[in-house]
Coordinates of C-alpha atoms in Angstrom, one line a residue:
Chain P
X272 CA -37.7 10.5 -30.7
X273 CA -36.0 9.0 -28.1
X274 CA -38.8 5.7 -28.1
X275 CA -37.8 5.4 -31.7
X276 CA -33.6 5.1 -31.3
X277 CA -34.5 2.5 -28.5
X278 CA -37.2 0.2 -30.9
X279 CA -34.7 0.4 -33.8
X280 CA -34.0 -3.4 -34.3
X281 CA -29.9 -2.5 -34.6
X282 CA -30.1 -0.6 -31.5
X283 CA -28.8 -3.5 -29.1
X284 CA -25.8 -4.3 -31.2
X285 CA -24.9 -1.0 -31.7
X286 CA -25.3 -0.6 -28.0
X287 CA -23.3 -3.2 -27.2
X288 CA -20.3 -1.8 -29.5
X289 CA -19.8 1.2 -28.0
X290 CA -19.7 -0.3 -24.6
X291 CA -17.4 -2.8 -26.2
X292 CA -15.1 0.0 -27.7
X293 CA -15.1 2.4 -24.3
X294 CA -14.3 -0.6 -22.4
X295 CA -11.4 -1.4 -24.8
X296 CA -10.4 2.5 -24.9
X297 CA -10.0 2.6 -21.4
X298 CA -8.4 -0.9 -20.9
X299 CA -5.6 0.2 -23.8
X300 CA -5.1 3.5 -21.7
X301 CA -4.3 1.7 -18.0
X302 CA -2.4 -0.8 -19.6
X303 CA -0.2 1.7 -21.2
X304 CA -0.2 3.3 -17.6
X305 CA 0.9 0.4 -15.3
X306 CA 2.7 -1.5 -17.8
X307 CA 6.5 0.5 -17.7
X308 CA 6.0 0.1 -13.8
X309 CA 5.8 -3.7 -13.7
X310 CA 8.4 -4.0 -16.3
X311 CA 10.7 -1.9 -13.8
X312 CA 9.7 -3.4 -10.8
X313 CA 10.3 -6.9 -12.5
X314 CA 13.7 -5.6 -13.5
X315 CA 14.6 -4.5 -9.9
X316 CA 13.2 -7.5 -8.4
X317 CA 15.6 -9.6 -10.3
X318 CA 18.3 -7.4 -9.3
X319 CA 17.5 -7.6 -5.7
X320 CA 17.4 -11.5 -5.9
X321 CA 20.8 -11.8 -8.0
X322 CA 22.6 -9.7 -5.2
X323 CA 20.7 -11.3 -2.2
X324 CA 23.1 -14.5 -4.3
X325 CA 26.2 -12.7 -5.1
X326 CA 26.4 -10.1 -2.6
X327 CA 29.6 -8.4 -4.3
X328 CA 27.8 -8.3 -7.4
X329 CA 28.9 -5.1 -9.4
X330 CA 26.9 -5.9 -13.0
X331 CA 25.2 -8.4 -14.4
X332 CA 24.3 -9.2 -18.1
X333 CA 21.4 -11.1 -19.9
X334 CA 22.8 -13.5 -22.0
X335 CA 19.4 -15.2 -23.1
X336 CA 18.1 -17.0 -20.1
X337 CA 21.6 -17.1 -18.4
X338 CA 22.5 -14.1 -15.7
X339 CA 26.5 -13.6 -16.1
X340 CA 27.6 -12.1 -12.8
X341 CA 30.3 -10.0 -12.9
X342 CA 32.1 -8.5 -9.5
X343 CA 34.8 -5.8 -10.4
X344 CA 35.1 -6.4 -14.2
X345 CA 35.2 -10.0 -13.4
X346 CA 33.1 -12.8 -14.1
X347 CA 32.6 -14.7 -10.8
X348 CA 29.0 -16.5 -11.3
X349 CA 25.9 -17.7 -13.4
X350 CA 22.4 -16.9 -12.5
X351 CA 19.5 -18.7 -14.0
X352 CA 15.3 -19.0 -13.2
X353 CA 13.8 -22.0 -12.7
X354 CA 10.8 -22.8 -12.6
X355 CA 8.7 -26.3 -11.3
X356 CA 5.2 -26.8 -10.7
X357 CA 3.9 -27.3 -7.2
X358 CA 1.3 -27.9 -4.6
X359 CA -0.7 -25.1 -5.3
X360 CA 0.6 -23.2 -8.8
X361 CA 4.2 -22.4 -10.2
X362 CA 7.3 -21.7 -8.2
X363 CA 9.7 -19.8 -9.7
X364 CA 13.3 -20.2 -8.5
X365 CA 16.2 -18.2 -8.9
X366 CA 19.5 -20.4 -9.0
X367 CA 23.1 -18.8 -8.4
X368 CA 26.0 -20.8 -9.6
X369 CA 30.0 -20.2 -9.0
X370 CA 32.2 -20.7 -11.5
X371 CA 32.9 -23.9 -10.9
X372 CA 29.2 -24.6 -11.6
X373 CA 28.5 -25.3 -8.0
X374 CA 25.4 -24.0 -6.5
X375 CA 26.1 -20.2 -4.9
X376 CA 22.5 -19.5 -3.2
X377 CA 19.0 -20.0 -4.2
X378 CA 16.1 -18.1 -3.8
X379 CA 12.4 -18.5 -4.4
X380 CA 11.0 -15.8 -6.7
X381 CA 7.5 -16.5 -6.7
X382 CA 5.0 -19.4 -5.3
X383 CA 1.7 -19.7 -4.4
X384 CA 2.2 -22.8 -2.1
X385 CA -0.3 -23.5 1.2
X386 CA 0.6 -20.8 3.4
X387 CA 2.2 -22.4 6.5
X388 CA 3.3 -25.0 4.8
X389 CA 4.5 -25.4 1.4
X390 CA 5.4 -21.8 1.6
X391 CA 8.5 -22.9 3.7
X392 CA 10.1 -23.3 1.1
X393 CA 10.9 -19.7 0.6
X394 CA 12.7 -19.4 4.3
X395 CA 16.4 -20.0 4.7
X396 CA 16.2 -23.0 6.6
X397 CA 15.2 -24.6 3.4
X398 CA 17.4 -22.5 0.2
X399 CA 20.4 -22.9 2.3
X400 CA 20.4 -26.8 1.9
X401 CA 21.4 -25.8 -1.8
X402 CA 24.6 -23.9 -0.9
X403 CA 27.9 -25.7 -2.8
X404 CA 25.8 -28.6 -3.9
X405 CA 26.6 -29.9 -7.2
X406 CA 23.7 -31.1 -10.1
X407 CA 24.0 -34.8 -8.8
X408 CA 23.4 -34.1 -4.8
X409 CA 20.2 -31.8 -5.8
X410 CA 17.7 -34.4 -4.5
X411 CA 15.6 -34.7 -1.5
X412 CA 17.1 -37.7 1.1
X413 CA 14.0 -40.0 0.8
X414 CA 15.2 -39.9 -2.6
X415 CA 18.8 -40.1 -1.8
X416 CA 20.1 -37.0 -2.2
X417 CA 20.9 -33.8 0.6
X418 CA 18.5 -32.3 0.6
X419 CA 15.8 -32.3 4.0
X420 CA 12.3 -31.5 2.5
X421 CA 9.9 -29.4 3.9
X422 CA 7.7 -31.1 7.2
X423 CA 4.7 -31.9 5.6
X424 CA 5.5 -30.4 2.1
X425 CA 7.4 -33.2 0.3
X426 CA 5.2 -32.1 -3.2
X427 CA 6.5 -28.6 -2.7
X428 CA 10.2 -28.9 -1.9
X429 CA 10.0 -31.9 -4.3
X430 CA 8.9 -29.4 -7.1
X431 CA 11.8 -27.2 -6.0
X432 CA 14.5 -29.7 -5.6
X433 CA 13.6 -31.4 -9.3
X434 CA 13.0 -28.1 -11.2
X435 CA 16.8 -26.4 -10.0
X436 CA 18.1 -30.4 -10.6
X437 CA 16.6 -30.0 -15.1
X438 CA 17.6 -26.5 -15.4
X439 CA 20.8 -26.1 -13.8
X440 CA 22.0 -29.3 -15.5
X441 CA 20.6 -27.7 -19.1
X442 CA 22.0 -24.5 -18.1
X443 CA 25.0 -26.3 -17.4
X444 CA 25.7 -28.2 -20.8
X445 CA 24.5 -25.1 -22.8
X446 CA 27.6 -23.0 -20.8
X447 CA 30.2 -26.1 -21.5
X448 CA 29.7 -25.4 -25.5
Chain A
X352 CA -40.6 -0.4 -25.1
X353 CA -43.9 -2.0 -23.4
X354 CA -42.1 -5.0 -23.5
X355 CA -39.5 -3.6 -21.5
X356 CA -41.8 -2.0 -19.4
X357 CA -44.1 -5.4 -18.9
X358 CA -41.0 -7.6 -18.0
X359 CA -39.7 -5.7 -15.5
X360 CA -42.4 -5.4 -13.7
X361 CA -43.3 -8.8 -13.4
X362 CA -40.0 -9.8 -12.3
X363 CA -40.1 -7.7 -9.0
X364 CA -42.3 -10.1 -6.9
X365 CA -40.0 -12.3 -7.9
X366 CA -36.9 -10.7 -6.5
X367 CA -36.0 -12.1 -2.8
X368 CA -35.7 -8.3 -1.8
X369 CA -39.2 -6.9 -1.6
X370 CA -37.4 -3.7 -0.1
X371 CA -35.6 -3.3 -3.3
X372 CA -38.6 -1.4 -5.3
X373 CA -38.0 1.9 -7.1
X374 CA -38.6 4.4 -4.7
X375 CA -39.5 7.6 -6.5
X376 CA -39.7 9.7 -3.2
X377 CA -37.0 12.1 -2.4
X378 CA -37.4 12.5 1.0
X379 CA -37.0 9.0 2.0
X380 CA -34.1 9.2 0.0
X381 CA -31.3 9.7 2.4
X382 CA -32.9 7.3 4.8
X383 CA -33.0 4.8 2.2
X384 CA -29.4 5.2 1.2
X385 CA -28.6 3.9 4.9
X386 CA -30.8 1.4 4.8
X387 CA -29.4 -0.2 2.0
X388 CA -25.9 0.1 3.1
X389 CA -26.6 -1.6 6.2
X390 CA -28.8 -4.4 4.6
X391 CA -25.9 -6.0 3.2
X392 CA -23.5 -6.5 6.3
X393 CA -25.6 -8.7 8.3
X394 CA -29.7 -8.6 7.1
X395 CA -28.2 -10.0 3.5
X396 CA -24.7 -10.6 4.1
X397 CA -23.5 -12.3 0.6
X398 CA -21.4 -15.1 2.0
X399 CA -23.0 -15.6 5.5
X400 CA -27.2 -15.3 4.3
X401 CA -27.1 -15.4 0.4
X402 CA -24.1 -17.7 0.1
X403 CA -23.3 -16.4 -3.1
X404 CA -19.5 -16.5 -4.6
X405 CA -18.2 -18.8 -2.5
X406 CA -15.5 -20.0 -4.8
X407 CA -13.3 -17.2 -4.0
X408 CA -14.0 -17.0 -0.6
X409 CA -13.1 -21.0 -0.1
X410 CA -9.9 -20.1 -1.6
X411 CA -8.6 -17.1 -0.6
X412 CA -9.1 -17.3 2.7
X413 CA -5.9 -18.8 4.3
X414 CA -4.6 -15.5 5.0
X415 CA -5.9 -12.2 6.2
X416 CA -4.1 -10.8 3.5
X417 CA -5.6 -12.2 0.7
X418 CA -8.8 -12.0 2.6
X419 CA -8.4 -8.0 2.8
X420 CA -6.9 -8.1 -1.1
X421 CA -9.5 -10.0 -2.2
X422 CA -12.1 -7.8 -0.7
X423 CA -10.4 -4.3 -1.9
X424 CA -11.2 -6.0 -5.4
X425 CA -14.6 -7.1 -4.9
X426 CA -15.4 -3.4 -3.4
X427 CA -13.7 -2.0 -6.2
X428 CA -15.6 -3.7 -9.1
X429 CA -19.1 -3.6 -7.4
X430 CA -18.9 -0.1 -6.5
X431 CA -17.7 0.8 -10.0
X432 CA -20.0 -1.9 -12.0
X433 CA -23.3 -0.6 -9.9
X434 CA -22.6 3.1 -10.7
X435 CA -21.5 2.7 -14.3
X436 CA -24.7 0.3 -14.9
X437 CA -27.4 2.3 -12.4
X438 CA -25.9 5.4 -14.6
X439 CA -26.8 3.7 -18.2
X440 CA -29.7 1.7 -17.0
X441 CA -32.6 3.4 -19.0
X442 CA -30.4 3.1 -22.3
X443 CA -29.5 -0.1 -21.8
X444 CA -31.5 -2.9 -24.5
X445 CA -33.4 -5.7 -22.2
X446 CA -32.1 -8.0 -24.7
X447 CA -28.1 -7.9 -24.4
X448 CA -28.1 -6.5 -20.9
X449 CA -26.3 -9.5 -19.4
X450 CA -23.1 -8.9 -22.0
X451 CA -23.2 -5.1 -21.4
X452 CA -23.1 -6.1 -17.8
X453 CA -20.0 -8.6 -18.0
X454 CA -18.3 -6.4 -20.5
X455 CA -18.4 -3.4 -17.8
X456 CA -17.6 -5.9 -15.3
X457 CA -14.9 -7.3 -16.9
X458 CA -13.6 -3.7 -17.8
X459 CA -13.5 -2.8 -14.0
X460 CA -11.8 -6.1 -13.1
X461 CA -9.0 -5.8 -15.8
X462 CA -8.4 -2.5 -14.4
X463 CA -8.1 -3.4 -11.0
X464 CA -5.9 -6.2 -11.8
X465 CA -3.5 -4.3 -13.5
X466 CA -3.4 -1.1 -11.0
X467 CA -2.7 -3.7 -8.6
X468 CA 0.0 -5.4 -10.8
X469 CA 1.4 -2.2 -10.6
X470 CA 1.2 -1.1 -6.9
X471 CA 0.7 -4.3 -4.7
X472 CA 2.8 -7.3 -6.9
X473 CA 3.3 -9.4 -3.6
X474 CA -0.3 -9.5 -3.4
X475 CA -1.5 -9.5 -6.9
X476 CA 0.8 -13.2 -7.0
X477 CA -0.6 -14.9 -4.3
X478 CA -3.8 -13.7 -5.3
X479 CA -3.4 -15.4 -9.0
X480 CA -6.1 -16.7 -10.8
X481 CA -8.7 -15.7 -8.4
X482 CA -8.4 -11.4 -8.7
X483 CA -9.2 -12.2 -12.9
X484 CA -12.0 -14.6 -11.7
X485 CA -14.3 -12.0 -10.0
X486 CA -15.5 -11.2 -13.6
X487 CA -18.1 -14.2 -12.9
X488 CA -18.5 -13.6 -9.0
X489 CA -22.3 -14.2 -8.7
X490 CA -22.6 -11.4 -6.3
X491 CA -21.7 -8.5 -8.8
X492 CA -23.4 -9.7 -11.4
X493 CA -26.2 -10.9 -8.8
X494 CA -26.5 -6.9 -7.8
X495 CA -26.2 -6.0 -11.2
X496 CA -29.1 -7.8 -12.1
X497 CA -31.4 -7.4 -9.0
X498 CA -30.5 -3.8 -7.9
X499 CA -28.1 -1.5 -9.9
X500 CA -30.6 -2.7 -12.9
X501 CA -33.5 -1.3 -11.7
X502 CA -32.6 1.9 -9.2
X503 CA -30.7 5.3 -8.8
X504 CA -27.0 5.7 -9.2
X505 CA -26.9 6.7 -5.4
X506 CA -28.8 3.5 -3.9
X507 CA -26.6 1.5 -5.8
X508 CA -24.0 2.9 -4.9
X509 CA -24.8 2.4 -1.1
X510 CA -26.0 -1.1 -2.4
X511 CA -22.5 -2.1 -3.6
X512 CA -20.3 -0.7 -0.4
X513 CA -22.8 -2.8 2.1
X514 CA -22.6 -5.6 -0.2
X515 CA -18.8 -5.0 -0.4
X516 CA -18.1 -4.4 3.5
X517 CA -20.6 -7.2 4.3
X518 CA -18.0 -9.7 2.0
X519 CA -15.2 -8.2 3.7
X520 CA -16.5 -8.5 7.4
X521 CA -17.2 -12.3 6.7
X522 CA -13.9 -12.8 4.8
X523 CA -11.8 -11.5 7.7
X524 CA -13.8 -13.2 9.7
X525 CA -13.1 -17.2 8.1
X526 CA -9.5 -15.9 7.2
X527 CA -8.5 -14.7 10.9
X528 CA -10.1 -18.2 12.3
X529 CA -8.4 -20.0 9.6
X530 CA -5.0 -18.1 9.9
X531 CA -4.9 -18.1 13.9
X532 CA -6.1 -22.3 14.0
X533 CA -3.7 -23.3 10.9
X534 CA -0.4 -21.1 11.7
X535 CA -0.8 -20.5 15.8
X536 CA 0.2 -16.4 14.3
X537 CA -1.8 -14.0 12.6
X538 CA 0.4 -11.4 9.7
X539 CA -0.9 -8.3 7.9
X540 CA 0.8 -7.5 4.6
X541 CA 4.1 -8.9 6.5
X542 CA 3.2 -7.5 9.8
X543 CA 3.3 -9.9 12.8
X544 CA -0.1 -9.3 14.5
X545 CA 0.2 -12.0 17.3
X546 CA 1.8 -15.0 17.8
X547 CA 0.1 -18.2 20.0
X548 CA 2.8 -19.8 22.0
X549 CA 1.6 -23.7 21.9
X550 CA -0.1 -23.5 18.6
X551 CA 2.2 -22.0 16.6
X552 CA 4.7 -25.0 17.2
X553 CA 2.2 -27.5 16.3
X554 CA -0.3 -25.3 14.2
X555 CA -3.5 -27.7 13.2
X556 CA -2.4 -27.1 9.9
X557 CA -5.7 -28.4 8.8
X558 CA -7.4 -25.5 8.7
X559 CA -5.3 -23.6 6.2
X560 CA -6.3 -26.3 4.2
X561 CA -9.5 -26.5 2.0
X562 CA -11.4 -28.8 4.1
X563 CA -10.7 -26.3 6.9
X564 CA -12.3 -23.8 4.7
X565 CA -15.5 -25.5 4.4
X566 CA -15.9 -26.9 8.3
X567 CA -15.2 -22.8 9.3
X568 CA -17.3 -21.2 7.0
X569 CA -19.7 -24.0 7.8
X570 CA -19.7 -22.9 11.4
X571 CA -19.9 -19.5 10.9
X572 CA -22.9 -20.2 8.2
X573 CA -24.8 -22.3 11.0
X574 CA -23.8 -19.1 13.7
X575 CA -25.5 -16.5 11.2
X576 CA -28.5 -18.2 10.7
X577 CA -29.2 -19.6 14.5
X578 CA -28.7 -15.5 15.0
X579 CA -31.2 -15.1 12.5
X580 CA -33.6 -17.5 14.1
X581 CA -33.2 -16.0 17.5
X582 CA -33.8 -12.9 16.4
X583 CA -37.3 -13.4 14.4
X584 CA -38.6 -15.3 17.2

């Protein structure tokens, strides 16, 4: 009997589905598991990051890609992500503007620059450059801006510099409207 | 069924592991299950003796973190894929066994990747494309192939954690060099370790590099094998 079911000629395909179809099973039920968590933890990550910019921050709404900041019932900021491409992968960057559209704080989101090096650009010695800039200082000073890159990561802090630069200018036209 | 039968057979002289014959004898058993646990931390250490997978380990080796990430992920997936496929092994048809293999593979690295989405997100980033990527690692396939393939669910199971502690001892290993060398301070999941007073002002920052990569695990690769000479003469 069982030499039989393993000769049949459609034995290997069928085989071969219902590994297919366990594996997808299984897959469908850990993804319906983890996926709430990341969505949260995404949510509260951005949260973090908005009031690590506006410390006073009491709300915030999503107004397409645009953070409005509110502190006590009152608009005070913008909050955008950028995002460039860099050394070693993406860099996402959140940017924090005032009111009058002039920088408020940046921080780095995610990278996945050389450790050591290009990953600088997530320290404060670095984001702080950014602090009341408007769009046309946002360049590094070998390009004659204000902004000191990296030591030895021009490619990263140049991703950095140019990707806040395109977005917050965009960001910037789209809230004059 | 002979078919099955005749292949198999003749493959096994073939295999680099003469130790790695079905062993239908119960008592040996427990014995045996040691043996193959310790086979693969130094005897047949994947990255130092079989050099197998060395994409990964090139580039996630600039920090101990990843290193130890990295690692959780290939244990993980090995020990899983060897007892799932070790379990199924008699049922499985000779001719599609390599896409039964990568679709439980596969299975086992999705899940890992999203548990860790969930529970480690710092990590699964700087990770990235290489957590998705063990899916073709040579060395779970490789043990798929050679071992879990042909023997009992608990030998492969002891296969796969020797393999999988083996990896990890040599990936901590290039990662701590690389890490101590290219940043003069070594971190665990965010925790200063130690910090080198001259080098970490001027790190040789060439190390964390991927040329540093290959010069360490080149070293280390020489180091292993001049052991290995020693030792058989």
């Amino acid at each position: 009997m069982r030499n039989k079911i393993l000769l049949n000629k459609a034995y290997p395909v069928v085989f071969l589905a219902v590994i297919v179809i366990v594996s997808v099973v299984l897959l469908m039920a850990v993804n319906s598991m983890t996926s709430p968590i990341v969505k949260n933890m995404q949510v509260e990550e951005i949260k973090n990051t908005l009031r690590s910019i506006f410390p006073e921050m009491s709300q915030y709404e999503v107004d397409d890609e645009v953070y409005i900041i509110y502190e006590d019932d009152e608009k005070a900021g913008y909050a955008f992500i950028a995002s460039g491409s860099g050394y070693g992968g993406n860099i996402d960057i959140m940017v924090g503007l005032d009111s009058g559209f002039g920088i408020k704080g940046v921080s780095i989101l995610s990278q996945t620059e050389t450790p050591g090096l290009g990953s600088m650009i997530t320290e404060s010695l670095f984001t702080d450059q950014f602090k009341e800039l408007s769009a046309s200082d946002i360049a590094l000073k070998a390009d004659g801006g204000k902004i000191d890159a990296v030591t030895g990561a021009t490619i990263s802090s140049r991703a950095v510099v140019n990707a806040v630069k395109e977005k917050m200018i965009e960001i910037i036209d789209s809230l004059e409207k | 069924m002979n078919d099955h039968k005749d292949r198999s057979n003749s493959k096994q002289p073939q295999s680099c592991h003469p130790q790695e014959q079905h062993v239908k004898d119960n008592k040996k058993s427990s014995s045996r299950f040691w043996k193959e646990l310790a086979k693969g931390i130094v005897i047949s250490n994947p990255v130092f003796i079989l050099t197998l997978g060395l994409c990964p380990v090139l580039a996630i080796t600039n920090s101990i973190t990843n290193a130890l990430g990295m690692s959780a992920g290939v244990i993980f997936v090995l020990l899983c894929s060897n007892i799932m496929i070790s379990s199924i092994r008699k049922a499985i048809p000779l001719m599609v066994r390599i896409p039964v293999f990568i679709v439980i593979i596969a299975t086992f690295v999705t899940i890992f990747s999203l548990l860790f989405e969930a529970y480690f997100p710092p990590l699964h980033k700087s990770l990235g494309i290489y957590l998705p990527l063990i899916v073709v690692n040579c060395i779970i396939l490789g043990r798929a192939e050679v071992f879990a393939s042909k023997n009992s669910v608990v030998l492969s199971a002891a296969d796969a954690l020797g393999i999988g502690f083996g990896f990890t001892i040599a990936l901590i290993m290039i990662s701590f060099l690389r890490e101590t060398l290219g940043t003069g301070s070594v971190e665990i999941f965010g925790r200063q370790l130690f910090k080198l007073p001259g080098l970490s002002v001027h790190p040789l920052t060439f190390f964390i590099s991927p040329p540093g990569a290959f010069l360490i695990i080149g070293i280390l690769l020489a180091l292993f094998r001049w052991i290995g000479v020693i030792r058989s003469e």
